[in-house]
Every structure is written in structure tokens, then in C-alpha cells.
PDB file of C-alpha atoms and ligand atoms in Angstrom:
ATOM      1  CA  MET A   1     184.083 128.547  -0.535  1.00 94.00           C
ATOM      2  CA  LYS A   2     181.373 125.929   0.145  1.00 98.00           C
ATOM      3  CA  PHE A   3     182.234 122.715   2.004  1.00 98.00           C
ATOM      4  CA  ALA A   4     180.579 119.355   2.632  1.00 98.00           C
ATOM      5  CA  ASP A   5     181.143 116.778   5.375  1.00 99.00           C
ATOM      6  CA  LEU A   6     180.311 113.591   3.505  1.00 99.00           C
ATOM      7  CA  HIS A   7     180.667 110.987   6.277  1.00 98.00           C
ATOM      8  CA  ILE A   8     178.464 111.420   9.360  1.00 98.00           C
ATOM      9  CA  HIS A   9     176.897 108.723  11.566  1.00 98.00           C
ATOM     10  CA  THR A  10     173.649 109.138  13.524  1.00 97.00           C
ATOM     11  CA  ASN A  11     171.939 107.328  16.372  1.00 96.00           C
ATOM     12  CA  TYR A  12     170.282 105.193  13.674  1.00 96.00           C
ATOM     13  CA  SER A  13     173.605 103.284  13.718  1.00 94.00           C
ATOM     14  CA  ASP A  14     176.312 103.480  16.384  1.00 92.00           C
ATOM     15  CA  SER A  15     176.708 107.246  16.865  1.00 94.00           C
ATOM     16  CA  THR A  16     175.297 109.075  19.877  1.00 93.00           C
ATOM     17  CA  LEU A  17     174.253 112.054  17.705  1.00 96.00           C
ATOM     18  CA  SER A  18     170.557 112.758  17.098  1.00 97.00           C
ATOM     19  CA  PRO A  19     169.336 114.427  13.888  1.00 98.00           C
ATOM     20  CA  GLU A  20     168.833 117.718  15.814  1.00 98.00           C
ATOM     21  CA  GLN A  21     172.397 117.667  17.208  1.00 98.00           C
ATOM     22  CA  ILE A  22     173.859 116.882  13.786  1.00 98.00           C
ATOM     23  CA  VAL A  23     172.072 119.724  12.021  1.00 98.00           C
ATOM     24  CA  LEU A  24     172.997 122.258  14.729  1.00 98.00           C
ATOM     25  CA  LYS A  25     176.681 121.267  14.644  1.00 98.00           C
ATOM     26  CA  ALA A  26     176.817 121.282  10.825  1.00 98.00           C
ATOM     27  CA  VAL A  27     175.258 124.769  10.671  1.00 98.00           C
ATOM     28  CA  ASP A  28     177.606 125.929  13.432  1.00 98.00           C
ATOM     29  CA  GLN A  29     180.582 124.716  11.364  1.00 98.00           C
ATOM     30  CA  GLY A  30     179.356 126.681   8.349  1.00 98.00           C
ATOM     31  CA  LEU A  31     178.921 123.565   6.187  1.00 98.00           C
ATOM     32  CA  SER A  32     176.745 123.786   3.056  1.00 98.00           C
ATOM     33  CA  CYS A  33     176.068 120.074   2.795  1.00 98.00           C
ATOM     34  CA  ILE A  34     176.321 116.908   4.854  1.00 98.00           C
ATOM     35  CA  ALA A  35     175.923 113.220   3.950  1.00 98.00           C
ATOM     36  CA  ILE A  36     174.375 110.813   6.442  1.00 98.00           C
ATOM     37  CA  ALA A  37     176.444 107.631   6.041  1.00 98.00           C
ATOM     38  CA  ASP A  38     175.328 105.148   8.688  1.00 98.00           C
ATOM     39  CA  HIS A  39     176.531 101.543   8.871  1.00 97.00           C
ATOM     40  CA  ASP A  40     174.287  99.304   6.748  1.00 97.00           C
ATOM     41  CA  THR A  41     171.185 101.513   7.072  1.00 97.00           C
ATOM     42  CA  VAL A  42     169.665 104.607   5.438  1.00 98.00           C
ATOM     43  CA  ASP A  43     166.948 105.026   8.073  1.00 97.00           C
ATOM     44  CA  GLY A  44     168.598 108.166   9.508  1.00 98.00           C
ATOM     45  CA  VAL A  45     168.633 110.136   6.250  1.00 98.00           C
ATOM     46  CA  VAL A  46     165.027 111.407   6.179  1.00 98.00           C
ATOM     47  CA  PRO A  47     164.927 112.351   9.901  1.00 98.00           C
ATOM     48  CA  VAL A  48     168.026 114.557   9.395  1.00 98.00           C
ATOM     49  CA  GLN A  49     166.566 116.034   6.196  1.00 98.00           C
ATOM     50  CA  LYS A  50     163.385 116.942   8.087  1.00 98.00           C
ATOM     51  CA  VAL A  51     165.348 118.876  10.714  1.00 98.00           C
ATOM     52  CA  ALA A  52     167.607 120.494   8.085  1.00 98.00           C
ATOM     53  CA  ALA A  53     164.587 121.823   6.186  1.00 96.00           C
ATOM     54  CA  PHE A  54     164.487 124.669   8.722  1.00 92.00           C
ATOM     55  CA  HIS A  55     168.103 125.617   7.958  1.00 96.00           C
ATOM     56  CA  ASP A  56     170.297 126.450   4.987  1.00 94.00           C
ATOM     57  CA  LEU A  57     171.806 122.965   4.887  1.00 98.00           C
ATOM     58  CA  GLU A  58     171.621 120.298   2.201  1.00 98.00           C
ATOM     59  CA  VAL A  59     171.463 116.676   3.396  1.00 98.00           C
ATOM     60  CA  ILE A  60     172.266 113.948   0.885  1.00 98.00           C
ATOM     61  CA  PRO A  61     171.560 110.208   1.205  1.00 98.00           C
ATOM     62  CA  ALA A  62     174.537 107.953   1.855  1.00 98.00           C
ATOM     63  CA  ILE A  63     175.500 104.675   3.488  1.00 98.00           C
ATOM     64  CA  GLU A  64     178.650 102.973   4.777  1.00 98.00           C
ATOM     65  CA  LEU A  65     178.444  99.296   3.849  1.00 98.00           C
ATOM     66  CA  SER A  66     180.555  96.815   5.804  1.00 95.00           C
ATOM     67  CA  SER A  67     182.392  94.386   3.580  1.00 96.00           C
ATOM     68  CA  GLU A  68     185.248  91.972   3.942  1.00 95.00           C
ATOM     69  CA  LEU A  69     188.036  90.527   1.845  1.00 94.00           C
ATOM     70  CA  ASN A  70     190.583  87.999   3.162  1.00 90.00           C
ATOM     71  CA  ASN A  71     189.371  88.549   6.702  1.00 86.00           C
ATOM     72  CA  GLN A  72     189.903  92.297   6.575  1.00 89.00           C
ATOM     73  CA  ASP A  73     187.170  94.906   6.944  1.00 91.00           C
ATOM     74  CA  ILE A  74     186.674  97.192   3.969  1.00 97.00           C
ATOM     75  CA  HIS A  75     184.075  99.970   4.204  1.00 98.00           C
ATOM     76  CA  VAL A  76     182.364 101.127   1.044  1.00 98.00           C
ATOM     77  CA  LEU A  77     180.481 104.428   1.026  1.00 99.00           C
ATOM     78  CA  GLY A  78     177.500 104.912  -1.267  1.00 98.00           C
ATOM     79  CA  TYR A  79     175.986 108.289  -2.282  1.00 98.00           C
ATOM     80  CA  PHE A  80     172.716 109.312  -3.958  1.00 98.00           C
ATOM     81  CA  MET A  81     171.108 105.853  -3.929  1.00 98.00           C
ATOM     82  CA  ASP A  82     167.374 105.590  -4.439  1.00 97.00           C
ATOM     83  CA  CYS A  83     166.663 104.485  -0.872  1.00 96.00           C
ATOM     84  CA  LYS A  84     163.290 103.065  -1.974  1.00 96.00           C
ATOM     85  CA  ASN A  85     164.927 100.691  -4.481  1.00 97.00           C
ATOM     86  CA  GLU A  86     163.483  97.226  -3.767  1.00 97.00           C
ATOM     87  CA  ILE A  87     166.743  95.231  -4.235  1.00 97.00           C
ATOM     88  CA  PHE A  88     168.572  97.703  -1.960  1.00 98.00           C
ATOM     89  CA  LYS A  89     165.875  97.554   0.730  1.00 97.00           C
ATOM     90  CA  VAL A  90     165.737  93.742   0.744  1.00 98.00           C
ATOM     91  CA  LYS A  91     169.534  93.396   0.984  1.00 97.00           C
ATOM     92  CA  LEU A  92     169.792  95.916   3.838  1.00 97.00           C
ATOM     93  CA  ARG A  93     167.034  94.045   5.698  1.00 97.00           C
ATOM     94  CA  GLU A  94     169.028  90.823   5.253  1.00 96.00           C
ATOM     95  CA  ILE A  95     172.256  92.451   6.505  1.00 95.00           C
ATOM     96  CA  GLN A  96     170.424  93.882   9.544  1.00 95.00           C
ATOM     97  CA  ASP A  97     168.888  90.469  10.347  1.00 95.00           C
ATOM     98  CA  VAL A  98     172.409  88.983  10.343  1.00 95.00           C
ATOM     99  CA  ARG A  99     173.567  91.764  12.700  1.00 95.00           C
ATOM    100  CA  ILE A 100     170.740  91.032  15.175  1.00 96.00           C
ATOM    101  CA  LYS A 101     171.372  87.263  15.075  1.00 97.00           C
ATOM    102  CA  ARG A 102     175.067  87.847  15.731  1.00 97.00           C
ATOM    103  CA  ILE A 103     174.360  89.960  18.822  1.00 97.00           C
ATOM    104  CA  GLU A 104     172.045  87.162  20.064  1.00 98.00           C
ATOM    105  CA  GLU A 105     174.936  84.710  19.688  1.00 98.00           C
ATOM    106  CA  MET A 106     177.241  87.036  21.610  1.00 98.00           C
ATOM    107  CA  ILE A 107     174.663  87.360  24.413  1.00 98.00           C
ATOM    108  CA  GLU A 108     174.615  83.521  24.616  1.00 98.00           C
ATOM    109  CA  LYS A 109     178.425  83.399  24.849  1.00 98.00           C
ATOM    110  CA  LEU A 110     178.415  85.984  27.645  1.00 98.00           C
ATOM    111  CA  LYS A 111     176.296  83.562  29.729  1.00 98.00           C
ATOM    112  CA  GLU A 112     179.380  81.323  30.016  1.00 97.00           C
ATOM    113  CA  PHE A 113     180.876  84.145  32.098  1.00 97.00           C
ATOM    114  CA  GLY A 114     177.867  84.409  34.381  1.00 97.00           C
ATOM    115  CA  ILE A 115     176.507  87.403  32.478  1.00 98.00           C
ATOM    116  CA  ASP A 116     172.903  86.260  32.298  1.00 97.00           C
ATOM    117  CA  ASN A 117     170.784  89.418  32.514  1.00 98.00           C
ATOM    118  CA  ILE A 118     171.121  90.852  28.993  1.00 98.00           C
ATOM    119  CA  THR A 119     168.314  90.566  26.445  1.00 98.00           C
ATOM    120  CA  ILE A 120     168.436  91.224  22.715  1.00 97.00           C
ATOM    121  CA  GLU A 121     165.469  93.587  23.108  1.00 97.00           C
ATOM    122  CA  GLU A 122     167.357  95.974  25.384  1.00 96.00           C
ATOM    123  CA  VAL A 123     170.422  96.007  23.101  1.00 96.00           C
ATOM    124  CA  CYS A 124     168.222  96.733  20.063  1.00 95.00           C
ATOM    125  CA  ALA A 125     166.366  99.437  22.015  1.00 94.00           C
ATOM    126  CA  LEU A 126     169.597 101.496  22.112  1.00 91.00           C
ATOM    127  CA  ASN A 127     169.501 101.861  18.369  1.00 91.00           C
ATOM    128  CA  LYS A 128     166.880 103.749  16.376  1.00 93.00           C
ATOM    129  CA  SER A 129     167.182 101.315  13.428  1.00 93.00           C
ATOM    130  CA  ASP A 130     167.970  97.580  13.227  1.00 92.00           C
ATOM    131  CA  SER A 131     171.626  98.128  12.332  1.00 93.00           C
ATOM    132  CA  VAL A 132     172.758  96.996  15.772  1.00 95.00           C
ATOM    133  CA  GLY A 133     176.415  96.289  16.602  1.00 94.00           C
ATOM    134  CA  ARG A 134     178.971  95.518  19.273  1.00 96.00           C
ATOM    135  CA  PRO A 135     179.105  99.140  20.561  1.00 94.00           C
ATOM    136  CA  HIS A 136     175.446  98.762  21.652  1.00 95.00           C
ATOM    137  CA  LEU A 137     176.177  95.511  23.496  1.00 97.00           C
ATOM    138  CA  ALA A 138     179.198  97.209  25.122  1.00 97.00           C
ATOM    139  CA  MET A 139     176.914 100.001  26.400  1.00 95.00           C
ATOM    140  CA  ILE A 140     174.601  97.477  28.087  1.00 97.00           C
ATOM    141  CA  LEU A 141     177.575  95.640  29.637  1.00 98.00           C
ATOM    142  CA  GLU A 142     178.724  98.941  31.120  1.00 97.00           C
ATOM    143  CA  GLU A 143     175.230 100.031  32.183  1.00 97.00           C
ATOM    144  CA  LYS A 144     174.720  96.743  34.066  1.00 98.00           C
ATOM    145  CA  GLY A 145     178.076  97.047  35.803  1.00 98.00           C
ATOM    146  CA  TRP A 146     179.761  94.026  34.193  1.00 98.00           C
ATOM    147  CA  VAL A 147     182.558  96.299  32.941  1.00 98.00           C
ATOM    148  CA  SER A 148     183.698  99.759  33.953  1.00 97.00           C
ATOM    149  CA  SER A 149     184.074 101.215  30.449  1.00 94.00           C
ATOM    150  CA  LEU A 150     183.167 100.569  26.833  1.00 92.00           C
ATOM    151  CA  GLN A 151     186.822  99.863  26.062  1.00 94.00           C
ATOM    152  CA  GLN A 152     186.905  97.260  28.817  1.00 97.00           C
ATOM    153  CA  ALA A 153     183.829  95.608  27.297  1.00 98.00           C
ATOM    154  CA  PHE A 154     185.740  95.207  24.046  1.00 97.00           C
ATOM    155  CA  ASN A 155     189.031  94.149  25.650  1.00 98.00           C
ATOM    156  CA  LYS A 156     187.442  91.559  27.941  1.00 98.00           C
ATOM    157  CA  TYR A 157     184.627  90.173  25.786  1.00 98.00           C
ATOM    158  CA  LEU A 158     183.815  91.721  22.411  1.00 98.00           C
ATOM    159  CA  ALA A 159     187.026  92.496  20.501  1.00 96.00           C
ATOM    160  CA  GLU A 160     188.148  90.163  17.739  1.00 90.00           C
ATOM    161  CA  GLY A 161     189.782  87.180  19.489  1.00 93.00           C
ATOM    162  CA  ALA A 162     188.040  87.924  22.823  1.00 97.00           C
ATOM    163  CA  PRO A 163     185.823  85.130  24.230  1.00 97.00           C
ATOM    164  CA  ALA A 164     182.362  86.469  23.316  1.00 98.00           C
ATOM    165  CA  TYR A 165     183.354  87.595  19.819  1.00 97.00           C
ATOM    166  CA  VAL A 166     181.314  86.266  16.913  1.00 94.00           C
ATOM    167  CA  LYS A 167     182.338  86.816  13.335  1.00 88.00           C
ATOM    168  CA  LYS A 168     179.929  88.763  11.181  1.00 82.00           C
ATOM    169  CA  TYR A 169     179.019  87.522   7.720  1.00 76.00           C
ATOM    170  CA  LYS A 170     179.896  90.250   5.284  1.00 86.00           C
ATOM    171  CA  GLN A 171     179.620  90.768   1.581  1.00 95.00           C
ATOM    172  CA  THR A 172     182.761  91.445  -0.462  1.00 97.00           C
ATOM    173  CA  PRO A 173     183.568  95.043  -1.461  1.00 98.00           C
ATOM    174  CA  TYR A 174     182.775  94.048  -5.052  1.00 98.00           C
ATOM    175  CA  GLU A 175     179.257  93.006  -3.996  1.00 98.00           C
ATOM    176  CA  ALA A 176     178.887  96.225  -1.975  1.00 98.00           C
ATOM    177  CA  ILE A 177     179.789  98.318  -5.045  1.00 98.00           C
ATOM    178  CA  GLU A 178     177.301  96.349  -7.142  1.00 98.00           C
ATOM    179  CA  LEU A 179     174.517  96.873  -4.596  1.00 98.00           C
ATOM    180  CA  ILE A 180     175.116 100.643  -4.487  1.00 98.00           C
ATOM    181  CA  GLN A 181     175.104 100.802  -8.290  1.00 98.00           C
ATOM    182  CA  LYS A 182     171.919  98.737  -8.576  1.00 97.00           C
ATOM    183  CA  ALA A 183     170.244 101.366  -6.384  1.00 98.00           C
ATOM    184  CA  GLY A 184     171.504 104.132  -8.695  1.00 98.00           C
ATOM    185  CA  GLY A 185     174.213 105.279  -6.274  1.00 98.00           C
ATOM    186  CA  VAL A 186     177.915 106.111  -6.498  1.00 98.00           C
ATOM    187  CA  ALA A 187     180.445 103.914  -4.646  1.00 98.00           C
ATOM    188  CA  VAL A 188     183.432 105.451  -2.852  1.00 99.00           C
ATOM    189  CA  LEU A 189     186.169 103.672  -0.887  1.00 98.00           C
ATOM    190  CA  ALA A 190     185.967 104.831   2.751  1.00 98.00           C
ATOM    191  CA  HIS A 191     189.132 105.949   4.601  1.00 98.00           C
ATOM    192  CA  PRO A 192     191.740 104.129   2.457  1.00 98.00           C
ATOM    193  CA  MET A 193     194.490 105.507   4.738  1.00 98.00           C
ATOM    194  CA  VAL A 194     192.977 103.486   7.602  1.00 97.00           C
ATOM    195  CA  THR A 195     192.133 100.342   5.625  1.00 97.00           C
ATOM    196  CA  LYS A 196     195.538 100.238   3.903  1.00 97.00           C
ATOM    197  CA  ARG A 197     194.540  98.000   0.986  1.00 97.00           C
ATOM    198  CA  ASP A 198     195.505 100.326  -1.855  1.00 98.00           C
ATOM    199  CA  GLU A 199     196.548  97.370  -4.014  1.00 97.00           C
ATOM    200  CA  LEU A 200     192.816  96.603  -4.404  1.00 98.00           C
ATOM    201  CA  ILE A 201     191.976 100.018  -5.862  1.00 98.00           C
ATOM    202  CA  PRO A 202     192.473  99.073  -9.560  1.00 98.00           C
ATOM    203  CA  SER A 203     190.161  96.038  -9.280  1.00 98.00           C
ATOM    204  CA  LEU A 204     187.597  98.029  -7.270  1.00 98.00           C
ATOM    205  CA  VAL A 205     187.621 100.719  -9.976  1.00 98.00           C
ATOM    206  CA  LYS A 206     187.042  98.008 -12.568  1.00 98.00           C
ATOM    207  CA  ALA A 207     184.058  96.845 -10.491  1.00 98.00           C
ATOM    208  CA  GLY A 208     182.590 100.364 -10.576  1.00 98.00           C
ATOM    209  CA  LEU A 209     184.226 102.305  -7.731  1.00 98.00           C
ATOM    210  CA  LYS A 210     183.950 106.036  -8.503  1.00 98.00           C
ATOM    211  CA  GLY A 211     185.800 107.757  -5.671  1.00 98.00           C
ATOM    212  CA  LEU A 212     188.220 107.729  -2.741  1.00 98.00           C
ATOM    213  CA  GLU A 213     187.662 109.338   0.648  1.00 98.00           C
ATOM    214  CA  VAL A 214     190.763 111.527   0.552  1.00 98.00           C
ATOM    215  CA  TYR A 215     189.951 114.056   3.304  1.00 98.00           C
ATOM    216  CA  TYR A 216     189.730 112.243   6.630  1.00 98.00           C
ATOM    217  CA  PRO A 217     190.407 113.332  10.228  1.00 98.00           C
ATOM    218  CA  ASN A 218     193.951 113.148  11.557  1.00 97.00           C
ATOM    219  CA  CYS A 219     195.365 112.278   8.130  1.00 97.00           C
ATOM    220  CA  PRO A 220     198.756 113.898   7.369  1.00 97.00           C
ATOM    221  CA  LYS A 221     198.835 116.336   4.416  1.00 97.00           C
ATOM    222  CA  SER A 222     201.420 114.168   2.628  1.00 98.00           C
ATOM    223  CA  VAL A 223     199.076 111.148   2.729  1.00 98.00           C
ATOM    224  CA  GLU A 224     196.213 113.345   1.490  1.00 98.00           C
ATOM    225  CA  LYS A 225     198.397 114.412  -1.438  1.00 98.00           C
ATOM    226  CA  TYR A 226     199.208 110.781  -2.190  1.00 98.00           C
ATOM    227  CA  TYR A 227     195.490 109.898  -2.415  1.00 98.00           C
ATOM    228  CA  GLU A 228     194.798 113.006  -4.514  1.00 98.00           C
ATOM    229  CA  GLY A 229     197.381 111.521  -6.884  1.00 98.00           C
ATOM    230  CA  LEU A 230     195.542 108.174  -6.992  1.00 98.00           C
ATOM    231  CA  VAL A 231     192.259 110.013  -7.673  1.00 98.00           C
ATOM    232  CA  LYS A 232     193.866 111.710 -10.680  1.00 98.00           C
ATOM    233  CA  LYS A 233     195.483 108.505 -11.905  1.00 98.00           C
ATOM    234  CA  HIS A 234     192.213 106.527 -11.915  1.00 98.00           C
ATOM    235  CA  ASP A 235     189.963 109.458 -12.882  1.00 98.00           C
ATOM    236  CA  LEU A 236     187.983 109.286  -9.618  1.00 98.00           C
ATOM    237  CA  ILE A 237     186.166 111.721  -7.313  1.00 98.00           C
ATOM    238  CA  ALA A 238     187.947 112.943  -4.160  1.00 98.00           C
ATOM    239  CA  THR A 239     185.475 112.959  -1.274  1.00 98.00           C
ATOM    240  CA  GLY A 240     185.952 113.565   2.436  1.00 98.00           C
ATOM    241  CA  GLY A 241     184.252 113.612   5.772  1.00 98.00           C
ATOM    242  CA  SER A 242     184.656 113.520   9.529  1.00 98.00           C
ATOM    243  CA  ASP A 243     183.280 110.009  10.300  1.00 98.00           C
ATOM    244  CA  ALA A 244     181.783 111.732  13.357  1.00 98.00           C
ATOM    245  CA  HIS A 245     180.068 109.378  15.842  1.00 96.00           C
ATOM    246  CA  GLY A 246     179.462 111.832  18.711  1.00 95.00           C
ATOM    247  CA  GLU A 247     180.748 110.495  22.015  1.00 89.00           C
ATOM    248  CA  GLY A 248     181.535 107.165  20.338  1.00 80.00           C
ATOM    249  CA  LYS A 249     184.608 108.603  18.615  1.00 88.00           C
ATOM    250  CA  PRO A 250     186.246 111.387  20.631  1.00 89.00           C
ATOM    251  CA  ASN A 251     189.032 112.060  18.099  1.00 94.00           C
ATOM    252  CA  THR A 252     186.703 113.598  15.528  1.00 97.00           C
ATOM    253  CA  PHE A 253     183.663 115.888  15.200  1.00 98.00           C
ATOM    254  CA  ILE A 254     181.352 117.183  12.464  1.00 98.00           C
ATOM    255  CA  GLY A 255     183.363 119.367  10.096  1.00 98.00           C
ATOM    256  CA  LYS A 256     186.767 118.117  11.242  1.00 98.00           C
ATOM    257  CA  ALA A 257     187.331 116.786   7.732  1.00 98.00           C
ATOM    258  CA  LYS A 258     185.418 118.017   4.700  1.00 98.00           C
ATOM    259  CA  ALA A 259     185.460 118.147   0.907  1.00 98.00           C
ATOM    260  CA  PRO A 260     184.936 121.135  -1.367  1.00 98.00           C
ATOM    261  CA  TYR A 261     181.294 121.347  -2.478  1.00 98.00           C
ATOM    262  CA  SER A 262     182.386 120.452  -6.024  1.00 98.00           C
ATOM    263  CA  ALA A 263     182.684 116.843  -4.771  1.00 98.00           C
ATOM    264  CA  VAL A 264     178.910 116.827  -4.146  1.00 98.00           C
ATOM    265  CA  GLU A 265     178.282 118.027  -7.697  1.00 98.00           C
ATOM    266  CA  GLN A 266     180.597 115.355  -9.090  1.00 98.00           C
ATOM    267  CA  LEU A 267     178.837 112.633  -7.071  1.00 98.00           C
ATOM    268  CA  ARG A 268     175.419 113.876  -8.179  1.00 98.00           C
ATOM    269  CA  GLN A 269     176.567 113.930 -11.804  1.00 98.00           C
ATOM    270  CA  ALA A 270     178.029 110.399 -11.548  1.00 98.00           C
ATOM    271  CA  SER A 271     174.781 109.093 -10.077  1.00 97.00           C
ATOM    272  CA  HIS A 272     172.873 110.395 -13.081  1.00 84.00           C
ATOM    273  CA  GLY A 273     175.424 109.097 -15.586  1.00 70.00           C
TER     274      GLY A 273
HETATM  275  P1  AMP B 301     180.416  95.715  14.670  1.00 90.21           P
HETATM  276  O1  AMP B 301     179.902  96.416  13.453  1.00 90.21           O
HETATM  277  O2  AMP B 301     179.333  95.165  15.516  1.00 90.21           O
HETATM  278  O3  AMP B 301     181.467  94.680  14.369  1.00 90.21           O
HETATM  279  O4  AMP B 301     181.135  96.841  15.580  1.00 90.21           O
HETATM  280  C1  AMP B 301     182.187  97.576  15.020  1.00 90.21           C
HETATM  281  C2  AMP B 301     182.430  98.805  15.862  1.00 90.21           C
HETATM  282  O5  AMP B 301     182.864  98.417  17.172  1.00 90.21           O
HETATM  283  C3  AMP B 301     183.553  99.663  15.310  1.00 90.21           C
HETATM  284  O6  AMP B 301     183.053 100.623  14.422  1.00 90.21           O
HETATM  285  C4  AMP B 301     184.120 100.312  16.560  1.00 90.21           C
HETATM  286  O7  AMP B 301     183.357 101.461  16.883  1.00 90.21           O
HETATM  287  C5  AMP B 301     183.875  99.293  17.641  1.00 90.21           C
HETATM  288  N1  AMP B 301     185.078  98.464  17.921  1.00 90.21           N
HETATM  289  C6  AMP B 301     185.523  97.397  17.221  1.00 90.21           C
HETATM  290  N2  AMP B 301     186.633  96.856  17.793  1.00 90.21           N
HETATM  291  C7  AMP B 301     186.901  97.603  18.882  1.00 90.21           C
HETATM  292  C8  AMP B 301     187.923  97.561  19.901  1.00 90.21           C
HETATM  293  N3  AMP B 301     188.871  96.630  19.899  1.00 90.21           N
HETATM  294  N4  AMP B 301     187.884  98.512  20.855  1.00 90.21           N
HETATM  295  C9  AMP B 301     186.896  99.456  20.867  1.00 90.21           C
HETATM  296  N5  AMP B 301     185.926  99.563  19.947  1.00 90.21           N
HETATM  297  C10 AMP B 301     185.911  98.651  18.959  1.00 90.21           C
HETATM  298 ZN1   ZN B 302     180.451 103.314  13.512  1.00 90.21          ZN
HETATM  299 FE1   FE B 303     184.360 103.082   8.396  1.00 90.21          FE
HETATM  300 FE1   FE B 304     182.163 105.552   9.382  1.00 90.21          FE
END
């Protein structure tokens, strides 16, 4: 049977994995297909496709858009967008500009604690795209010896409620779904078992949501079954993936969670319909 890991992050967002590492691991796991689903950027898709061209591995375009409703993070996955779509490109640029400005504000706040040797340029240099985030700032804090671990950087300064935290402007999940659709893509709710906002599913489906990420690392079989039930009930597509981030997320790896290849065919079909 053919399998696909439909949720992989690269070093074009906050994963440590390069395109070469991703392709080698995916081939090693015997996967037929992977989706590159970075946070708020598609810049990593083509570099992975270029490496995969030398292997028997399909790489499909995806994205994980950050959105927010009532102060809670909701991640929306998109598949098979036309990454050259002008509306899509302009909106992603805008989202990335907001991310950079937010990190600048956090760097300013850190100065109140005597941390005065961090520049936005060096934080951005850690990332191969402009989709920069708190994990990159945490790496610099550790590298410069202000904290002894990435977790300490979050606990002391960067976590929500910590003194250098700055809220990020985010679109609503309804806007995220609309953006994906405008670019010809298929919207899927990421890790609903983590987000725990199932009551939103009917309204998200009304807004154009086409799938749920049912297969996710460390998810009990009973919970998986429950989401398979919701997929049936709302006539959706069941997708799945590892959410691998390399060293950034030690509790998962490429191939740890995967969907049957039929999910890829369903997504492709839905993007054409
Ligand atoms: P950002 O997109 O800049 O808000 O960063 C979000 C990322 O930071 C998440 O995907 C996590 O990897 C990481 N993160 C957020 N909160 C924490 C925390 N309390 N401890 C460790 N990592 C965190
Ligand atoms: Zn991430
Ligand atoms: Fe996510
Ligand atoms: Fe993710």
C-alpha cells in the first residue's frame, strides 16, 4: 500500500530539516508522497521538489496558515494551491512582514532586561524564507548565552504571558480557508485533536473546509476513529501527517503519521473541482 506524509516543515519555516534531509528520510520511510506544509510560506516547496526529482518521491505543494479565533490558535492546511497566484503571494508577503515586525518588537522588549546585542538581521538569517518566528529568536537567545535552552527562552521571555511576548496579528480560519480557495487549493483543518475546537467544524465546512487531519503523531486510535466518523458525517477528506520539524519537535519524525495515498488523489480531485 502507498502512503503519504502530508504535513512536513522545512528550514524555510521553523524546522531544522533541509530539503536534502527531508527527501532522504521520506525515501527511507518508504513514503510515496510528501507535502511540504510550512508556516505561512510556500518557499520550501520547489527546493524539496528539485531534490526529490532524483528519487521515486512525489512532493506536493502545501502550507500551514496561522489563524486565530477568540484568542485561540487554529492552523489551517492548504494543498495544491497555485503558488504563483497573485492574491496568494501578496497576502503571504503581508503575513511575513507582520511576522518580521513582531520579532523587532520582541527584540525591543528584551532590551528592558539588558539583552541589547540581538539584531533582526541575525534572527532572520536563521530562516531561509521570511516566515520568521519565536523559535528563531529563542535560538539566538541561547546562542548568545542569555538562556541555557530553547525552552528556557520561552519560559523566561517569549511564551504567551512572558515579558517579551508580543501578540501576532492573525487572520480568522474563515479568511484562511478563503485565501487557500482563491489560490485554487483545498483547505484542511490541521490537528483537530490538538486544537480541540470541534464545535467550529460545521461552520468551517460551510466556509469551504474540505478535510480533517485525522492521522497525527501520538494520537490514540480511539480519537482517530472519532475523527474518521466526523469525516464521514461531513463528507470530508481524511488526511494525515507527522508535523515533523527535525530537532525542533523531538516527539515526531517524517513518516510517524501518514495517510493512505488515496487521500492525495482526493485532494487533487477536490482542487480541480
Ligand atoms: P510563533 O509562530 O512565532 O508564534 O511561534 C510559534 C512556535 O513557537 C510554535 O510552533 C512552537 O514551536 C513554539 N512555541 C510556542 N510556545 C512555546 C512554549 N511555551 N514553549 C516552547 N515552544 C513554544
Ligand atoms: Zn512550526
Ligand atoms: Fe500546527
Ligand atoms: Fe505544523
